[in-house]
């Protein structure tokens, strides 16, 4: 991480004729001079609103763009060249849906130390610290009504505490502030392009646009002679990119024009030391952001590690006999770290007894204290070929109880709101014939409509299975995604009136 805006590390200058990508439509005023020196102001900005002041969890954007960006910061070996010196990172979601990330380092609003770096040098600055700051940005974005228009301000001193940046070392506060402002500017280099169809919605963003638009204002205390002294504070102004209009749009979701995807993050996640517990800190972010998309919490060891490590890294460990056993113990220490911040770990019955850690057999009770050194598998001498078998073993990880409780409460609120809306519609339909003094139609005329408004997820699943159809097949017939069918059948998404009618017809339920 850079601690100064200079080119002392031999950064590559942009060459004449090099690809330069201009992004239009940056809607917040951006500071042109990141080194504005001022006397200590009386109107110094504050972090608004402060996080985790009234409760231990906060709402956070958790849509596919957020999760993919987290992996883009963590899995740097999986970035590839699309032309010499220019990089991209892609996540596929099936059916032509994908998200691509790029590095935008030649924008006019960016500070000099960014524009002087080549893309591979910017990529070197990504990592777990960037992923944690990205999670904080996603949390603040979820607090806004229109995050694609509104900006928020964070103080560097607040971020240093929350991110545990350079904790315990001998750096001065001014050096830590410089490091956190540099890191914020690094997040501003991430660009995104999205190809996304969600049912009848086209949420595609073709143009490369910044994921986060970042500007920094630095405050210096002057000496008695009027000369600037050390940096004492930095105000980081952030605006979310255009992706939030499609994936974090509450009003747009009500009008069936956009998605509003969010979950919750626990303050305890930031208690993990990103230096000593790098892999645990990365995995905690991914598990929380992926909770709503993967509610069962079941992962193979391979899929769990692949979320925050590149396939090349995992394969290299598997080929090295000396690293394999050491890595297994490291992963078990990682899982223990998660239990310390209220994640719950369960080993699948098919998980070989000899490959389980010693603490896996402890009773599943909240008051049991896990021995922090009991990380070795029960059989310290691993059998031949154990690594591949171990990667395929399954565990279930449950996010902290506070998050689970908040998600359940959210589900109940949505169910209650949907029921109230349904009851209101029924009341209006009943009153209309009496208001017009016309005789009610024959009951048989109303039956299909009444039936369609009462179709439940369980009934839909039963009707689909009776026809021996897969969820993907039903989704293709109704023009929806497979995930939509899954959410409806699990009662996590309400079936709209038009879809009720269509499903009735397809499944012969009329």
XYZ file of C-alpha atoms in Angstrom:
510
model
C 0.000 0.000 0.000
C 1.367 3.398 -0.915
C 1.966 5.895 1.884
C 2.626 8.867 -0.382
C 1.648 10.253 -3.740
C 4.953 10.012 -5.556
C 6.663 7.905 -8.159
C 9.620 6.783 -6.066
C 8.833 3.109 -6.567
C 9.509 3.259 -10.283
C 5.924 3.444 -11.491
C 5.500 3.107 -15.233
C 4.511 6.310 -17.014
C 1.647 6.088 -19.481
C 3.061 5.775 -22.983
C 1.943 7.875 -25.952
C -0.802 6.069 -27.801
C -1.667 3.903 -24.800
C -5.307 3.046 -24.274
C -6.900 5.823 -22.199
C -10.480 5.352 -21.074
C -12.500 8.451 -20.186
C -15.566 7.988 -18.006
C -18.288 10.582 -18.368
C -21.079 11.403 -15.947
C -19.169 11.668 -12.677
C -21.876 13.381 -10.675
C -20.077 14.549 -7.534
C -17.584 17.396 -7.295
C -14.127 15.848 -7.183
C -11.122 17.458 -5.542
C -8.517 18.314 -8.155
C -5.804 18.967 -5.585
C -5.431 16.124 -3.110
C -2.866 18.108 -1.096
C -4.879 21.175 -0.127
C -3.217 22.601 2.980
C -5.409 24.400 5.505
C -5.368 25.564 9.064
C -7.388 23.273 11.282
C -10.954 24.122 10.237
C -13.779 24.714 12.654
C -16.214 23.096 10.207
C -14.281 19.884 9.654
C -16.592 17.258 8.077
C -17.711 14.237 10.044
C -18.274 10.630 9.052
C -21.985 10.540 8.230
C -23.661 8.567 9.551
C -21.286 6.728 11.921
C -21.579 2.953 11.666
C -22.304 0.484 14.477
C -23.150 3.211 17.005
C -26.576 1.929 18.030
C -26.390 -1.751 17.098
C -23.822 -4.396 16.234
C -25.043 -4.992 12.666
C -25.704 -2.699 9.717
C -27.441 -3.082 6.382
C -25.024 -3.690 3.476
C -25.409 -3.991 -0.283
C -24.903 -7.681 -1.148
C -25.870 -8.036 -4.809
C -23.816 -9.886 -7.404
C -21.777 -6.761 -8.296
C -20.695 -6.322 -4.649
C -19.709 -9.973 -4.172
C -17.871 -10.048 -7.511
C -15.969 -6.847 -6.667
C -14.877 -8.398 -3.359
C -13.423 -11.325 -5.288
C -11.809 -8.980 -7.813
C -9.894 -7.378 -4.939
C -8.990 -10.711 -3.315
C -8.213 -13.008 -6.269
C -5.573 -10.974 -8.066
C -3.969 -14.009 -9.797
C -7.214 -14.476 -11.760
C -6.938 -11.134 -13.517
C -5.982 -11.617 -17.171
C -4.786 -9.450 -20.053
C -7.230 -8.524 -22.820
C -4.487 -6.530 -24.539
C -0.838 -5.892 -23.580
C -0.756 -4.118 -20.230
C -4.548 -3.972 -19.857
C -6.301 -6.317 -17.430
C -9.771 -7.680 -16.699
C -11.470 -9.960 -14.145
C -14.691 -11.789 -15.022
C -17.371 -13.653 -13.068
C -19.865 -15.830 -14.959
C -23.396 -16.363 -13.640
C -24.844 -18.523 -16.429
C -27.338 -17.763 -19.208
C -25.272 -14.958 -20.648
C -25.010 -13.135 -17.326
C -21.562 -11.971 -16.380
C -19.747 -9.116 -14.662
C -16.374 -7.834 -15.861
C -14.006 -5.571 -13.962
C -11.292 -3.343 -15.339
C -8.651 -1.012 -13.934
C -9.300 2.668 -14.642
C -6.045 4.507 -13.968
C -6.084 7.277 -16.565
C -9.002 9.416 -15.391
C -8.651 13.195 -15.062
C -10.091 13.281 -11.542
C -7.576 10.754 -10.180
C -4.496 11.878 -8.190
C -1.072 11.785 -9.785
C 0.159 8.677 -8.025
C -2.718 6.735 -9.615
C -2.296 8.068 -13.161
C 1.453 7.399 -13.005
C 0.934 3.700 -12.224
C 0.465 1.054 -14.897
C -2.455 -1.360 -14.448
C -0.308 -4.247 -13.094
C 1.084 -1.873 -10.456
C -2.437 -0.841 -9.431
C -3.384 -4.526 -9.214
C -0.563 -5.070 -6.707
C -2.334 -2.645 -4.353
C -5.529 -4.743 -4.300
C -5.996 -7.324 -1.561
C -7.773 -7.907 1.738
C -7.426 -4.287 2.926
C -9.110 -3.078 -0.271
C -11.855 -5.720 0.123
C -12.578 -4.563 3.700
C -12.800 -0.900 2.688
C -15.034 -1.960 -0.226
C -17.371 -3.612 2.330
C -17.533 -0.360 4.317
C -18.381 1.578 1.157
C -21.115 -0.986 0.354
C -22.512 -0.545 3.859
C -22.747 3.228 3.488
C -24.262 2.938 0.019
C -27.081 0.796 1.474
C -28.040 3.681 3.797
C -28.876 5.989 0.884
C -32.132 6.445 -1.008
C -30.421 7.036 -4.365
C -26.795 5.942 -4.018
C -26.066 6.601 -7.716
C -26.745 10.297 -7.033
C -25.908 10.846 -3.369
C -22.407 10.837 -1.900
C -21.140 10.139 1.611
C -18.089 11.342 3.507
C -15.803 9.248 5.706
C -13.022 10.556 7.933
C -9.652 8.878 7.536
C -9.163 8.651 11.308
C -12.440 6.698 11.657
C -11.451 4.306 8.873
C -8.052 3.640 10.451
C -9.787 2.390 13.603
C -12.398 0.318 11.803
C -9.973 -1.274 9.332
C -7.311 -1.930 12.002
C -4.892 -0.342 9.570
C -1.249 -0.647 10.674
C -2.412 -1.396 14.198
C 0.380 -1.851 16.695
C 3.172 -0.513 14.497
C 5.126 2.686 14.988
C 3.719 4.688 12.097
C 2.567 8.201 12.925
C -1.083 9.110 12.519
C -0.201 11.235 9.492
C 1.385 8.206 7.821
C -1.655 6.054 8.573
C -3.939 8.744 7.177
C -1.887 8.874 4.010
C -2.125 5.086 3.723
C -5.916 5.023 4.099
C -6.429 7.860 1.587
C -4.182 6.061 -0.890
C -6.211 2.889 -0.355
C -9.467 4.780 -0.976
C -8.050 6.146 -4.240
C -7.057 2.597 -5.204
C -10.704 1.514 -4.818
C -11.598 4.309 -7.219
C -9.659 2.544 -9.983
C -12.066 -0.407 -10.173
C -14.278 -0.163 -13.262
C -17.172 -2.485 -14.111
C -19.266 -3.630 -17.056
C -22.376 -5.761 -16.423
C -24.396 -8.087 -18.657
C -27.477 -9.086 -16.641
C -30.996 -10.336 -17.386
C -33.294 -10.901 -14.393
C -36.659 -12.212 -15.582
C -38.109 -9.463 -17.734
C -35.567 -6.906 -16.489
C -32.559 -5.906 -18.555
C -30.006 -4.603 -16.044
C -27.081 -4.457 -18.446
C -24.464 -1.698 -18.083
C -22.479 -1.784 -21.314
C -20.098 1.116 -20.733
C -17.229 0.689 -18.329
C -18.035 2.835 -15.335
C -16.329 3.342 -11.957
C -17.548 1.052 -9.218
C -16.751 3.746 -6.641
C -16.058 7.401 -7.438
C -13.597 8.664 -4.848
C -12.152 12.076 -4.033
C -9.966 13.042 -1.081
C -9.483 16.301 0.786
C -6.510 16.420 3.157
C -6.205 18.759 6.144
C -2.811 19.945 7.406
C -2.068 21.841 10.611
C 0.042 24.935 9.974
C 2.983 25.919 12.162
C 3.135 29.268 13.913
C 5.063 30.515 10.863
C 2.228 29.571 8.537
C 3.991 26.580 6.987
C 2.088 23.289 6.543
C 2.999 20.698 9.128
C 1.793 17.103 9.408
C -1.429 15.764 7.945
C -3.970 15.559 10.789
C -7.187 14.553 8.986
C -8.560 13.464 5.607
C -12.125 13.578 4.297
C -12.891 10.825 1.772
C -15.913 11.597 -0.400
C -17.480 8.561 -2.124
C -20.282 8.107 -4.605
C -21.423 4.686 -5.784
C -21.276 4.010 -9.508
C -24.219 3.563 -11.918
C -24.533 -0.137 -11.001
C -26.523 0.843 -7.905
C -29.350 2.217 -10.089
C -29.997 -1.393 -11.179
C -28.995 -3.410 -8.100
C -29.576 -1.122 -5.077
C -32.710 0.769 -6.038
C -35.571 0.518 -3.545
C -37.985 2.675 -5.531
C -37.044 0.904 -8.771
C -37.806 -2.479 -7.204
C -41.301 -1.295 -6.215
C -41.894 -0.316 -9.840
C -40.418 -3.644 -11.106
C -37.661 -1.761 -12.925
C -34.649 -2.675 -10.804
C -33.375 -4.862 -7.955
C -32.800 -3.942 -4.323
C -30.310 -6.493 -3.003
C -28.923 -6.164 0.490
C -28.134 -8.105 3.625
C -26.381 -7.301 6.904
C -22.808 -7.101 8.158
C -21.658 -7.648 11.737
C -19.211 -5.264 13.397
C -17.267 -8.263 14.728
C -16.099 -9.058 11.187
C -13.741 -6.093 11.414
C -12.210 -7.502 14.614
C -10.312 -10.037 12.516
C -6.739 -8.873 11.989
C -6.252 -8.550 8.199
C -2.500 -9.015 8.589
C -2.295 -12.081 10.843
C -5.707 -13.512 9.816
C -5.762 -12.498 6.174
C -7.640 -15.531 4.834
C -10.189 -15.509 7.677
C -10.860 -11.784 7.207
C -11.418 -12.334 3.477
C -13.659 -15.366 3.939
C -15.829 -13.669 6.586
C -16.644 -10.892 4.121
C -17.524 -13.341 1.366
C -19.736 -15.538 3.576
C -21.745 -12.575 4.847
C -22.146 -11.014 1.399
C -23.124 -14.379 -0.105
C -25.572 -15.360 2.671
C -28.805 -14.472 0.848
C -27.666 -16.086 -2.396
C -26.507 -19.234 -0.562
C -28.832 -19.604 2.458
C -28.025 -23.277 3.140
C -24.447 -22.378 4.059
C -23.177 -25.714 2.670
C -19.810 -25.538 0.962
C -17.182 -28.017 -0.046
C -13.750 -27.045 1.237
C -12.724 -26.430 -2.381
C -15.628 -24.084 -3.177
C -15.107 -22.250 0.104
C -11.432 -21.606 -0.585
C -12.081 -20.816 -4.246
C -14.238 -17.895 -3.154
C -11.189 -16.021 -1.816
C -8.198 -17.818 -3.409
C -7.309 -18.426 -7.015
C -7.452 -21.933 -8.466
C -3.736 -21.638 -9.272
C -2.887 -21.054 -5.608
C -4.899 -24.083 -4.455
C -3.407 -26.333 -7.129
C 0.146 -25.206 -6.271
C -0.418 -26.152 -2.613
C -1.787 -29.550 -3.644
C 1.377 -30.312 -5.620
C 3.712 -29.474 -2.745
C 3.920 -32.330 -0.239
C 5.402 -30.107 2.468
C 2.717 -27.431 2.129
C -0.373 -29.634 2.089
C -0.557 -30.656 5.757
C 0.502 -27.190 6.872
C -2.252 -25.633 4.757
C -4.951 -27.936 6.197
C -4.011 -26.777 9.702
C -4.050 -23.169 8.499
C -7.602 -23.604 7.190
C -8.714 -25.121 10.494
C -7.226 -22.125 12.310
C -9.169 -19.953 9.876
C -12.417 -21.731 10.764
C -11.638 -21.348 14.475
C -11.202 -17.628 13.932
C -14.670 -17.493 12.412
C -16.189 -19.257 15.439
C -14.669 -16.559 17.649
C -16.845 -13.947 15.916
C -20.020 -16.073 16.200
C -19.939 -18.047 12.931
C -21.032 -21.647 13.484
C -19.226 -24.541 11.793
C -20.733 -28.001 11.271
C -18.899 -30.876 9.619
C -20.981 -33.016 7.289
C -21.480 -36.642 8.444
C -19.602 -37.748 5.311
C -16.532 -35.772 6.395
C -13.856 -38.440 7.167
C -13.226 -38.701 10.896
C -9.457 -38.834 10.433
C -9.415 -35.517 8.565
C -11.481 -33.544 11.065
C -9.805 -31.161 13.515
C -9.789 -32.070 17.188
C -12.299 -29.349 18.074
C -14.874 -30.680 15.576
C -16.096 -33.227 18.131
C -16.858 -30.623 20.809
C -20.541 -30.169 21.754
C -22.372 -27.604 19.657
C -23.020 -25.104 22.440
C -22.473 -21.363 22.509
C -20.601 -21.432 25.819
C -17.973 -23.969 24.701
C -14.560 -22.390 24.348
C -12.512 -23.838 21.488
C -8.855 -24.479 22.189
C -7.036 -22.130 19.787
C -4.177 -24.607 19.277
C -6.323 -27.689 18.645
C -6.202 -27.243 14.892
C -4.511 -30.417 13.798
C -6.561 -33.248 12.296
C -7.045 -36.189 14.627
C -4.698 -38.265 12.527
C -1.534 -36.176 12.310
C -0.092 -38.468 9.646
C -2.254 -37.800 6.637
C -3.069 -40.770 4.378
C -1.857 -40.758 0.776
C -4.023 -38.723 -1.556
C -5.815 -37.072 1.371
C -5.672 -33.538 -0.076
C -8.077 -34.139 -2.962
C -10.503 -35.976 -0.653
C -10.242 -33.185 1.884
C -11.019 -30.494 -0.719
C -14.220 -32.355 -1.610
C -15.413 -32.630 2.007
C -18.484 -30.602 2.980
C -19.063 -28.231 5.880
C -21.957 -25.929 6.788
C -21.201 -22.393 7.918
C -23.893 -20.290 9.582
C -23.325 -16.537 9.770
C -23.544 -14.782 13.176
C -26.872 -15.134 14.977
C -27.535 -11.385 14.865
C -27.465 -11.455 11.073
C -29.693 -14.531 10.866
C -32.203 -12.876 13.216
C -32.229 -9.669 11.147
C -32.795 -11.613 7.915
C -35.684 -13.552 9.489
C -37.245 -10.333 10.729
C -36.871 -8.841 7.259
C -38.564 -11.890 5.726
C -41.478 -11.631 8.192
C -41.895 -7.929 7.419
C -42.009 -8.595 3.689
C -44.498 -11.426 4.148
C -46.698 -9.231 6.324
C -46.516 -6.349 3.839
C -47.364 -8.659 0.935
C -50.333 -10.097 2.883
C -51.619 -6.640 3.741
C -51.390 -5.604 0.091
C -53.163 -8.800 -0.976
C -55.947 -8.289 1.593
C -56.372 -4.709 0.410
C -56.719 -5.819 -3.204
C -59.281 -8.473 -2.205
C -61.254 -5.905 -0.209
C -61.365 -3.562 -3.201
C -62.495 -6.390 -5.498
C -65.305 -7.320 -3.095
C -66.517 -3.743 -2.692
C -66.556 -2.831 -6.370
C -69.728 -4.806 -7.364
C -71.723 -3.249 -4.450
C -70.515 0.253 -5.290
C -71.729 -0.010 -8.895
C -74.975 -1.763 -7.894
C -74.416 -4.423 -10.545
C -75.054 -8.090 -9.901
C -71.884 -10.082 -9.194
C -70.613 -12.222 -12.042
C -70.962 -15.952 -11.904
C -68.592 -17.576 -9.457
C -66.965 -19.641 -12.177
C -65.770 -16.410 -13.838
C -63.831 -15.457 -10.705
C -62.272 -18.823 -9.904
C -59.125 -18.597 -12.072
C -58.268 -15.107 -10.804
C -58.881 -15.974 -7.138
C -56.861 -19.121 -7.488
C -53.959 -17.295 -9.139
C -53.613 -14.772 -6.312
C -53.375 -17.580 -3.757
C -50.748 -19.752 -5.467
C -47.989 -20.451 -2.927
C -44.405 -21.516 -3.388
C -45.169 -24.958 -1.975
C -48.041 -25.437 -4.457
C -45.816 -24.309 -7.300
C -43.106 -26.783 -6.304
C -45.600 -29.648 -5.981
C -47.134 -28.898 -9.404
C -43.708 -28.665 -11.026
C -42.490 -31.924 -9.508
C -45.698 -33.709 -10.529
C -44.734 -32.931 -14.130
C -41.135 -34.052 -13.484
C -39.835 -30.647 -14.541
C -36.631 -29.079 -13.287
C -36.592 -25.559 -11.940
C -34.537 -24.516 -14.965
C -37.168 -25.945 -17.353
C -40.013 -24.114 -15.628
C -37.952 -20.913 -15.609
C -37.414 -21.170 -19.380
C -41.166 -21.661 -19.962
C -42.167 -18.583 -17.992
C -39.221 -16.433 -19.078
C -37.626 -16.164 -15.642
C -34.277 -17.158 -14.179
C -33.729 -20.394 -12.262
C -32.924 -18.328 -9.162
C -36.359 -16.688 -9.434
C -38.056 -20.121 -9.330
C -35.902 -21.149 -6.352
C -36.790 -17.992 -4.428
C -40.499 -18.350 -5.169
C -40.629 -22.020 -4.162
C -38.811 -21.283 -0.902
C -41.299 -18.467 -0.138
C -38.554 -15.832 -0.353
C -40.144 -13.980 -3.270
C -43.798 -13.055 -3.781
C -45.459 -14.189 -7.020
C -46.904 -11.195 -8.847
C -50.421 -11.317 -10.269
C -49.339 -11.612 -13.924
C -46.901 -14.384 -13.055
C -49.608 -16.187 -11.054
C -51.821 -16.303 -14.146
C -48.945 -17.439 -16.379
C -47.918 -20.200 -13.953
C -51.509 -21.413 -13.690
C -51.720 -21.741 -17.441
C -48.324 -23.451 -17.828
C -48.984 -25.909 -14.990
C -52.679 -26.496 -15.877
C -53.834 -25.242 -12.479
C -56.856 -23.292 -13.749
